[in-house]
Tab-separated table of N, CA and C in Angstrom:
chain	number	residue	atom	x	y	z
A	14	THR	N	13.301	209.472	116.898
A	14	THR	CA	14.248	208.278	116.513
A	14	THR	C	15.361	208.105	117.244
A	15	ARG	N	16.045	209.389	117.705
A	15	ARG	CA	17.087	209.236	118.711
A	15	ARG	C	16.672	208.441	120.027
A	16	VAL	N	15.572	208.641	120.430
A	16	VAL	CA	15.020	207.969	121.735
A	16	VAL	C	15.108	206.516	121.456
A	17	LEU	N	14.339	206.228	120.291
A	17	LEU	CA	14.409	204.665	119.801
A	17	LEU	C	15.791	204.109	119.755
A	18	ALA	N	16.716	204.712	119.208
A	18	ALA	CA	18.052	204.197	118.939
A	18	ALA	C	18.685	204.138	120.533
A	19	LEU	N	18.487	205.013	121.364
A	19	LEU	CA	19.052	204.972	122.728
A	19	LEU	C	18.172	203.863	123.402
A	20	ALA	N	17.037	203.629	123.182
A	20	ALA	CA	16.305	202.559	123.849
A	20	ALA	C	16.877	201.084	123.373
A	21	THR	N	17.081	201.126	122.144
A	21	THR	CA	17.472	199.965	121.522
A	21	THR	C	19.032	199.705	122.077
A	22	CYS	N	19.646	200.648	122.098
A	22	CYS	CA	21.154	200.339	122.866
A	22	CYS	C	20.913	199.909	124.355
A	23	VAL	N	20.026	200.504	125.084
A	23	VAL	CA	19.893	200.094	126.501
A	23	VAL	C	19.461	198.605	126.568
A	24	VAL	N	18.334	198.390	125.780
A	24	VAL	CA	17.883	196.953	125.737
A	24	VAL	C	18.963	195.964	125.377
A	25	GLY	N	19.546	196.351	124.286
A	25	GLY	CA	20.655	195.380	123.745
A	25	GLY	C	21.833	195.362	124.727
A	26	PHE	N	22.400	196.196	125.359
A	26	PHE	CA	23.312	196.257	126.527
A	26	PHE	C	22.869	195.270	127.689
A	27	GLY	N	21.420	195.477	127.984
A	27	GLY	CA	20.905	194.802	129.096
A	27	GLY	C	20.933	193.309	128.734
A	28	LEU	N	20.424	192.973	127.519
A	28	LEU	CA	20.352	191.647	127.132
A	28	LEU	C	21.955	191.057	127.075
A	29	ILE	N	23.063	191.780	126.704
A	29	ILE	CA	24.310	191.302	126.684
A	29	ILE	C	24.726	191.087	128.165
A	30	ALA	N	24.478	192.173	129.146
A	30	ALA	CA	24.790	191.939	130.466
A	30	ALA	C	24.111	190.630	130.998
A	31	THR	N	22.745	190.703	130.787
A	31	THR	CA	22.066	189.485	131.376
A	31	THR	C	22.767	188.138	130.994
A	32	ASN	N	22.940	188.110	129.675
A	32	ASN	CA	23.521	186.879	129.167
A	32	ASN	C	24.914	186.548	129.764
A	33	ALA	N	25.726	187.607	129.989
A	33	ALA	CA	27.110	187.480	130.551
A	33	ALA	C	27.170	187.072	131.872
A	34	ARG	N	26.211	187.274	132.720
A	34	ARG	CA	26.101	186.896	134.205
A	34	ARG	C	25.657	185.553	134.151
A	35	PRO	N	26.070	184.632	135.098
A	35	PRO	CA	25.499	183.360	135.331
A	35	PRO	C	23.970	183.499	135.923
A	36	ASP	N	23.144	182.670	135.306
A	36	ASP	CA	21.917	182.733	135.794
A	36	ASP	C	21.701	181.765	136.812
A	37	SER	N	21.533	182.286	138.087
A	37	SER	CA	21.508	181.336	139.307
A	37	SER	C	20.597	180.324	139.047
A	38	SER	N	19.391	180.657	138.721
A	38	SER	CA	18.370	179.651	138.601
A	38	SER	C	18.691	178.610	137.538
A	39	ALA	N	19.310	178.932	136.422
A	39	ALA	CA	19.730	177.976	135.485
A	39	ALA	C	20.923	177.117	135.941
A	40	SER	N	21.835	177.617	136.839
A	40	SER	CA	22.863	176.750	137.487
A	40	SER	C	22.354	175.987	138.510
A	41	THR	N	21.344	176.509	139.262
A	41	THR	CA	20.592	175.654	140.461
A	41	THR	C	19.970	174.372	139.690
A	42	GLU	N	19.334	174.694	138.678
A	42	GLU	CA	18.593	173.615	137.941
A	42	GLU	C	19.546	172.631	137.350
A	43	ALA	N	20.612	173.136	136.911
A	43	ALA	CA	21.682	172.151	136.318
A	43	ALA	C	22.368	171.435	137.415
A	44	ALA	N	22.416	172.087	138.532
A	44	ALA	CA	23.162	171.163	139.735
A	44	ALA	C	22.033	170.228	140.163
A	45	THR	N	20.757	170.678	140.319
A	45	THR	CA	19.535	169.593	140.866
A	45	THR	C	19.621	168.369	140.049
A	46	PHE	N	19.637	168.722	138.593
A	46	PHE	CA	19.358	167.658	137.489
A	46	PHE	C	20.691	166.711	137.686
A	47	LYS	N	21.995	167.369	137.769
A	47	LYS	CA	23.123	166.375	138.035
A	47	LYS	C	22.991	165.610	139.137
A	48	GLN	N	22.699	166.154	140.272
A	48	GLN	CA	22.439	165.527	141.557
A	48	GLN	C	21.413	164.378	141.358
A	49	MET	N	20.423	164.532	140.749
A	49	MET	CA	19.274	163.436	140.535
A	49	MET	C	19.779	162.336	139.701
A	50	LEU	N	20.549	162.630	138.581
A	50	LEU	CA	21.183	161.465	137.836
A	50	LEU	C	22.370	160.822	138.698
A	51	GLU	N	22.920	161.485	139.427
A	51	GLU	CA	24.192	160.982	140.420
A	51	GLU	C	23.264	159.980	141.316
A	52	ASP	N	22.212	160.432	141.883
A	52	ASP	CA	21.414	159.569	142.811
A	52	ASP	C	20.981	158.167	142.172
A	53	HIS	N	20.569	158.485	140.889
A	53	HIS	CA	20.191	157.074	139.945
A	53	HIS	C	21.529	156.347	139.882
A	54	LEU	N	22.484	156.756	139.584
A	54	LEU	CA	23.903	156.105	139.516
A	54	LEU	C	24.171	155.430	140.618
A	55	ASP	N	23.931	156.137	141.849
A	55	ASP	CA	24.298	155.351	143.176
A	55	ASP	C	23.354	154.297	143.472
A	56	ARG	N	22.048	154.380	143.194
A	56	ARG	CA	21.111	153.464	143.488
A	56	ARG	C	21.444	152.196	142.489
A	57	CYS	N	21.547	152.434	140.996
A	57	CYS	CA	21.794	151.449	140.205
A	57	CYS	C	23.018	150.599	140.473
A	58	TYR	N	24.188	151.290	140.786
A	58	TYR	CA	25.455	150.620	141.052
A	58	TYR	C	25.778	150.222	142.418
A	59	GLY	N	24.740	150.619	143.347
A	59	GLY	CA	24.815	150.469	144.819
A	59	GLY	C	23.992	149.366	145.095
A	60	PRO	N	22.890	149.599	145.658
A	60	PRO	CA	22.042	148.480	146.248
A	60	PRO	C	21.438	147.569	145.325
A	61	ILE	N	21.056	148.018	143.983
A	61	ILE	CA	20.563	147.269	142.858
A	61	ILE	C	21.643	146.106	142.461
A	62	TRP	N	22.926	146.825	142.370
A	62	TRP	CA	23.939	146.045	141.656
A	62	TRP	C	24.382	145.000	142.727
A	63	ALA	N	24.187	145.318	143.892
A	63	ALA	CA	24.646	144.335	145.225
A	63	ALA	C	23.670	143.213	145.325
A	64	LYS	N	22.517	143.172	144.646
A	64	LYS	CA	21.568	142.163	144.620
A	64	LYS	C	21.832	141.076	143.709
A	65	ARG	N	22.789	141.342	142.662
A	65	ARG	CA	23.153	140.492	141.660
A	65	ARG	C	22.091	139.865	140.870
A	66	ASP	N	21.017	140.669	140.626
A	66	ASP	CA	19.913	140.284	139.889
A	66	ASP	C	19.800	141.147	138.600
A	67	PRO	N	20.326	140.703	137.396
A	67	PRO	CA	20.420	141.279	136.220
A	67	PRO	C	19.005	141.771	135.693
A	68	ALA	N	17.933	141.030	135.888
A	68	ALA	CA	16.595	141.503	135.478
A	68	ALA	C	16.218	142.678	136.180
A	69	GLU	N	16.502	142.616	137.496
A	69	GLU	CA	16.227	143.892	138.269
A	69	GLU	C	16.990	145.089	137.871
A	70	PHE	N	18.219	145.028	137.760
A	70	PHE	CA	19.113	146.167	137.146
A	70	PHE	C	18.560	146.577	135.902
A	71	VAL	N	18.193	145.778	134.819
A	71	VAL	CA	17.744	146.339	133.591
A	71	VAL	C	16.503	146.910	133.701
A	72	ARG	N	15.459	146.274	134.727
A	72	ARG	CA	14.067	146.913	134.739
A	72	ARG	C	14.354	148.376	135.533
A	73	GLU	N	15.032	148.298	136.324
A	73	GLU	CA	15.120	149.691	137.288
A	73	GLU	C	15.969	150.840	136.724
A	74	CYS	N	16.951	150.408	136.010
A	74	CYS	CA	18.094	151.315	135.324
A	74	CYS	C	17.908	151.686	133.993
A	75	LEU	N	17.412	150.775	133.086
A	75	LEU	CA	17.394	150.902	131.548
A	75	LEU	C	16.048	151.110	131.123
A	76	ALA	N	15.905	151.813	130.014
A	76	ALA	CA	14.543	151.938	129.187
A	76	ALA	C	14.196	150.804	128.615
A	77	GLU	N	12.975	150.570	128.255
A	77	GLU	CA	12.612	149.469	127.561
A	77	GLU	C	13.160	149.134	126.389
A	78	ASP	N	13.545	150.276	125.503
A	78	ASP	CA	13.955	150.110	124.159
A	78	ASP	C	15.637	150.539	124.307
A	79	VAL	N	16.335	150.238	125.341
A	79	VAL	CA	17.640	150.702	125.486
A	79	VAL	C	18.568	150.019	124.331
A	80	VAL	N	19.649	150.733	124.058
A	80	VAL	CA	20.675	150.253	123.157
A	80	VAL	C	21.986	150.478	123.779
A	81	ILE	N	22.709	149.465	123.781
A	81	ILE	CA	24.107	149.472	124.388
A	81	ILE	C	25.193	149.057	123.435
A	82	THR	N	26.247	149.731	123.229
A	82	THR	CA	27.289	149.433	122.291
A	82	THR	C	28.553	149.589	123.122
A	83	SER	N	29.682	148.714	122.722
A	83	SER	CA	30.942	148.739	123.255
A	83	SER	C	32.105	149.108	122.391
A	84	ALA	N	32.866	149.918	122.725
A	84	ALA	CA	34.164	150.043	121.684
A	84	ALA	C	34.992	148.786	121.685
A	85	ASP	N	34.733	147.871	122.510
A	85	ASP	CA	35.680	146.639	122.680
A	85	ASP	C	34.873	145.563	121.974
A	86	ALA	N	33.582	145.603	121.329
A	86	ALA	CA	32.991	144.457	120.763
A	86	ALA	C	32.040	145.021	119.533
A	87	THR	N	31.720	144.078	118.923
A	87	THR	CA	30.890	144.294	117.695
A	87	THR	C	29.441	144.025	117.939
A	88	THR	N	29.046	143.490	119.104
A	88	THR	CA	27.712	143.259	119.615
A	88	THR	C	26.996	144.605	119.845
A	89	VAL	N	25.810	144.733	119.414
A	89	VAL	CA	24.912	145.730	119.889
A	89	VAL	C	23.841	145.072	120.621
A	90	TRP	N	23.575	145.527	121.881
A	90	TRP	CA	22.486	144.840	122.791
A	90	TRP	C	21.376	145.732	122.655
A	91	LYS	N	20.205	145.511	122.351
A	91	LYS	CA	19.040	146.089	122.165
A	91	LYS	C	17.744	145.522	123.052
A	92	GLY	N	17.253	146.503	123.712
A	92	GLY	CA	16.165	146.195	124.576
A	92	GLY	C	16.529	145.528	125.756
A	93	ARG	N	15.464	145.398	126.659
A	93	ARG	CA	15.736	144.889	127.967
A	93	ARG	C	16.107	143.390	128.131
A	94	GLN	N	15.497	142.687	127.187
A	94	GLN	CA	15.865	141.264	127.324
A	94	GLN	C	17.309	140.670	126.782
A	95	GLN	N	17.800	141.379	125.794
A	95	GLN	CA	19.129	141.324	125.403
A	95	GLN	C	20.311	141.808	126.333
A	96	ASN	N	19.818	142.788	127.207
A	96	ASN	CA	20.686	143.424	128.101
A	96	ASN	C	20.893	142.752	129.419
A	97	ILE	N	19.732	141.756	129.645
A	97	ILE	CA	19.993	140.981	130.821
A	97	ILE	C	21.119	140.023	130.797
A	98	SER	N	21.591	139.440	129.629
A	98	SER	CA	22.572	138.582	129.616
A	98	SER	C	23.894	139.453	129.677
A	99	LEU	N	23.820	140.661	128.932
A	99	LEU	CA	25.215	141.576	129.189
A	99	LEU	C	25.448	141.935	130.688
A	100	ILE	N	24.308	142.224	131.436
A	100	ILE	CA	24.468	142.667	132.785
A	100	ILE	C	24.904	141.480	133.612
A	101	GLN	N	24.247	140.174	133.189
A	101	GLN	CA	24.819	139.129	133.933
A	101	GLN	C	26.428	138.801	133.729
A	102	ASP	N	26.819	138.982	132.668
A	102	ASP	CA	28.219	138.969	132.309
A	102	ASP	C	29.055	139.838	133.176
A	103	LEU	N	28.504	141.124	133.062
A	103	LEU	CA	29.231	142.126	134.066
A	103	LEU	C	29.239	141.896	135.610
A	104	LEU	N	28.030	141.502	135.932
A	104	LEU	CA	27.873	141.111	137.471
A	104	LEU	C	28.926	139.920	137.730
A	105	ASN	N	29.107	138.874	136.742
A	105	ASN	CA	30.018	137.730	137.134
A	105	ASN	C	31.358	138.306	137.074
A	106	ALA	N	31.806	139.273	136.360
A	106	ALA	CA	33.080	139.803	136.351
A	106	ALA	C	33.482	140.741	137.372
A	107	TYR	N	32.487	141.463	137.586
A	107	TYR	CA	32.655	142.601	138.337
A	107	TYR	C	31.697	142.757	139.596
A	108	PRO	N	31.801	142.239	140.626
A	108	PRO	CA	30.635	142.256	141.779
A	108	PRO	C	30.545	143.471	142.418
A	109	GLN	N	31.591	144.495	142.136
A	109	GLN	CA	31.382	145.865	142.883
A	109	GLN	C	31.691	146.859	141.674
A	110	ILE	N	30.868	147.879	141.401
A	110	ILE	CA	31.231	148.969	140.593
A	110	ILE	C	30.943	150.282	141.198
A	111	THR	N	31.810	151.244	141.166
A	111	THR	CA	31.616	152.593	141.386
A	111	THR	C	31.287	153.416	140.334
A	112	ALA	N	30.209	154.170	140.150
A	112	ALA	CA	29.992	154.961	139.004
A	112	ALA	C	30.018	156.288	139.452
A	113	THR	N	30.577	157.333	138.764
A	113	THR	CA	30.650	158.691	138.978
A	113	THR	C	30.411	159.575	137.784
A	114	GLY	N	29.427	160.475	137.787
A	114	GLY	CA	29.103	161.062	136.486
A	114	GLY	C	30.194	162.211	136.510
A	115	VAL	N	30.926	162.407	135.419
A	115	VAL	CA	31.881	163.581	135.477
A	115	VAL	C	31.380	164.605	134.600
A	116	TRP	N	30.344	164.579	133.926
A	116	TRP	CA	29.860	165.673	132.953
A	116	TRP	C	28.455	165.226	132.790
A	117	THR	N	27.468	166.216	133.003
A	117	THR	CA	25.951	166.067	132.894
A	117	THR	C	25.506	167.238	132.057
A	118	ALA	N	24.441	166.951	131.332
A	118	ALA	CA	23.930	168.162	130.557
A	118	ALA	C	22.331	167.688	130.230
A	119	ARG	N	21.548	168.415	130.676
A	119	ARG	CA	19.906	168.372	130.255
A	119	ARG	C	19.962	168.692	128.769
A	120	VAL	N	19.025	167.847	128.178
A	120	VAL	CA	18.708	168.058	126.811
A	120	VAL	C	17.165	168.188	126.757
A	121	GLY	N	16.637	169.173	127.109
A	121	GLY	CA	15.185	169.446	127.047
A	121	GLY	C	14.547	168.961	128.547
A	122	PRO	N	13.364	168.866	128.500
A	122	PRO	CA	12.692	168.478	129.960
A	122	PRO	C	12.835	166.967	130.283
A	123	ASP	N	12.811	166.134	129.256
A	123	ASP	CA	12.752	164.741	129.427
A	123	ASP	C	13.968	163.917	129.038
A	124	ALA	N	15.261	164.539	128.780
A	124	ALA	CA	16.447	163.950	128.530
A	124	ALA	C	17.653	164.482	128.896
A	125	GLY	N	18.731	163.663	129.091
A	125	GLY	CA	20.014	164.080	129.495
A	125	GLY	C	21.167	163.390	128.979
A	126	LEU	N	22.291	164.021	128.995
A	126	LEU	CA	23.562	163.292	128.604
A	126	LEU	C	24.497	163.222	129.837
A	127	GLN	N	25.039	162.115	129.902
A	127	GLN	CA	26.051	161.915	131.049
A	127	GLN	C	27.393	161.259	130.801
A	128	PHE	N	28.644	161.771	130.993
A	128	PHE	CA	29.713	160.933	130.737
A	128	PHE	C	29.870	160.378	132.197
A	129	VAL	N	30.291	158.862	132.204
A	129	VAL	CA	30.370	158.266	133.495
A	129	VAL	C	31.691	157.554	133.627
A	130	LEU	N	32.360	157.694	134.654
A	130	LEU	CA	33.513	157.027	134.785
A	130	LEU	C	33.315	155.829	135.920
A	131	PHE	N	33.777	154.665	135.783
A	131	PHE	CA	33.370	153.505	136.554
A	131	PHE	C	34.817	152.957	137.135
A	132	HIS	N	34.862	152.519	138.293
A	132	HIS	CA	35.874	151.896	138.986
A	132	HIS	C	35.346	150.414	139.335
A	133	LEU	N	36.098	149.449	138.605
A	133	LEU	CA	35.382	148.150	138.784
A	133	LEU	C	36.307	147.257	139.523
A	134	THR	N	35.760	146.474	140.381
A	134	THR	CA	36.247	145.581	141.152
A	134	THR	C	36.008	144.136	140.674
A	135	PRO	N	37.242	143.516	140.106
A	135	PRO	CA	36.882	142.140	139.520
A	135	PRO	C	36.803	141.267	140.597
A	136	VAL	N	35.993	140.057	140.163
A	136	VAL	CA	35.885	138.822	141.001
A	136	VAL	C	37.087	138.075	141.395
A	137	ALA	N	37.881	138.000	140.374
A	137	ALA	CA	39.253	137.366	140.698
A	137	ALA	C	40.223	138.048	141.558
A	138	LYS	N	40.578	137.557	142.617
A	138	LYS	CA	41.139	138.427	143.658
A	138	LYS	C	42.554	138.778	143.216
A	139	ASP	N	43.190	138.256	142.200
A	139	ASP	CA	44.546	138.458	141.817
A	139	ASP	C	44.462	139.559	140.632
A	140	ALA	N	43.199	139.814	140.095
A	140	ALA	CA	43.112	140.662	139.106
A	140	ALA	C	43.223	142.166	139.633
A	141	PRO	N	43.791	143.111	138.912
A	141	PRO	CA	43.862	144.432	139.360
A	141	PRO	C	42.513	145.115	139.107
A	142	PRO	N	42.095	146.194	139.839
A	142	PRO	CA	40.895	146.919	139.583
A	142	PRO	C	41.008	147.434	138.193
A	143	ALA	N	39.719	147.659	137.581
A	143	ALA	CA	39.725	148.111	136.206
A	143	ALA	C	39.000	149.383	136.173
A	144	THR	N	39.114	150.065	135.036
A	144	THR	CA	38.415	151.354	134.814
A	144	THR	C	37.700	151.321	133.381
A	145	ALA	N	36.527	151.970	133.503
A	145	ALA	CA	35.751	151.930	132.194
A	145	ALA	C	35.052	153.310	132.150
A	146	LYS	N	34.515	153.632	131.039
A	146	LYS	CA	33.686	154.944	130.830
A	146	LYS	C	32.489	154.560	129.900
A	147	SER	N	31.482	155.466	129.963
A	147	SER	CA	30.335	155.361	129.330
A	147	SER	C	29.798	156.787	128.987
A	148	LEU	N	28.999	156.932	127.941
A	148	LEU	CA	28.221	158.008	127.535
A	148	LEU	C	26.977	157.556	127.651
A	149	TYR	N	26.158	158.020	128.759
A	149	TYR	CA	24.824	157.652	128.782
A	149	TYR	C	23.888	158.769	128.408
A	150	VAL	N	22.639	158.119	127.749
A	150	VAL	CA	21.701	159.085	127.371
A	150	VAL	C	20.509	158.639	128.331
A	151	TRP	N	20.180	159.547	129.056
A	151	TRP	CA	19.057	159.338	129.974
A	151	TRP	C	17.705	159.902	129.402
A	152	VAL	N	16.474	159.227	129.802
A	152	VAL	CA	15.133	159.704	129.182
A	152	VAL	C	14.269	159.437	130.593
A	153	ARG	N	13.347	160.465	130.648
A	153	ARG	CA	12.200	160.323	131.632
A	153	ARG	C	11.093	159.377	131.008
A	154	THR	N	10.865	158.333	131.650
A	154	THR	CA	9.950	157.525	131.338
A	154	THR	C	8.761	157.289	132.247
A	155	PRO	N	7.613	156.838	132.043
A	155	PRO	CA	6.494	156.717	133.142
A	155	PRO	C	7.161	156.014	134.386
A	156	GLU	N	8.089	155.189	134.180
A	156	GLU	CA	8.805	154.789	135.479
A	156	GLU	C	9.709	155.282	136.098
A	157	GLY	N	10.235	156.470	135.637
A	157	GLY	CA	11.208	157.377	136.243
A	157	GLY	C	12.291	157.490	135.144
A	158	TRP	N	13.384	158.151	135.487
A	158	TRP	CA	14.437	158.336	134.575
A	158	TRP	C	15.303	157.164	134.481
A	159	ARG	N	15.492	156.593	132.975
A	159	ARG	CA	16.218	155.518	132.629
A	159	ARG	C	17.129	155.805	131.712
A	160	ILE	N	18.175	154.846	131.467
A	160	ILE	CA	19.160	154.991	130.370
A	160	ILE	C	18.703	154.443	129.199
A	161	ILE	N	18.641	155.142	128.171
A	161	ILE	CA	18.104	154.621	126.774
A	161	ILE	C	19.388	154.252	125.816
A	162	ALA	N	20.636	154.905	126.202
A	162	ALA	CA	21.578	154.446	125.254
A	162	ALA	C	22.832	154.581	126.035
A	163	ASP	N	23.690	153.759	125.714
A	163	ASP	CA	25.069	153.590	126.447
A	163	ASP	C	25.897	153.233	125.565
A	164	HIS	N	27.233	153.931	125.355
A	164	HIS	CA	28.157	153.376	124.750
A	164	HIS	C	29.448	153.445	125.764
A	165	TYR	N	29.932	152.160	125.951
A	165	TYR	CA	30.974	152.109	126.901
A	165	TYR	C	32.381	151.358	126.402
A	166	SER	N	33.471	151.745	127.237
A	166	SER	CA	34.594	151.362	126.758
A	166	SER	C	35.507	150.916	128.129
A	167	PHE	N	36.382	149.936	127.944
A	167	PHE	CA	37.125	149.496	129.183
A	167	PHE	C	38.435	150.342	129.214
A	168	VAL	N	38.401	151.716	129.190
A	168	VAL	CA	39.569	152.555	129.159
A	168	VAL	C	38.957	153.800	130.129
A	169	GLY	N	40.166	154.326	130.792
A	169	GLY	CA	39.722	155.620	131.522
A	169	GLY	C	39.492	156.858	130.722
A	170	MET	N	39.337	157.785	131.279
A	170	MET	CA	39.283	159.211	130.699
A	170	MET	C	39.650	160.376	131.299
A	171	ASP	N	40.265	161.395	130.878
A	171	ASP	CA	40.407	162.573	131.464
A	171	ASP	C	39.226	163.091	132.234
A	172	VAL	N	39.280	163.535	133.473
A	172	VAL	CA	38.049	164.129	134.001
A	172	VAL	C	38.209	165.561	134.114
A	173	PRO	N	37.062	166.287	133.418
A	173	PRO	CA	37.107	167.655	133.535
A	173	PRO	C	37.204	168.322	134.663
A	174	LYS	N	37.916	169.467	134.872
A	174	LYS	CA	38.072	170.163	136.314
A	174	LYS	C	37.042	171.202	136.443
């Protein structure tokens, strides 16, 4: 029994030590996932946004059953068709957007969460640049990773260090 107790202590301390050390494979996987979503953001708000085609943006960046809400509106935009008009309004107001993921977490093999900070360049030359933030829920679809939920607000946010 003493050997069993000692073995239990060694295994227990080993588990504690293993859990206390950063798992390099887990941190590498998290960094790879974060970079993959950053690449999607860059593509969506770079070359796709620059085409000024809301249908293409919605098709390439949003899931079929996407839901978008805003802290500044009571409207809930559901599905790709409703979101085409929302994206058209945003394209008309902000021809250039820079999106940066400031926090990303994987939620299982086919989903992730991401806080995104936006720097918006308004179409009106006399208007100052704007800031917005979103919480994106990403899912893996047969077409690739897409945003299935977005809650955004036209205010900035503290960026974690």
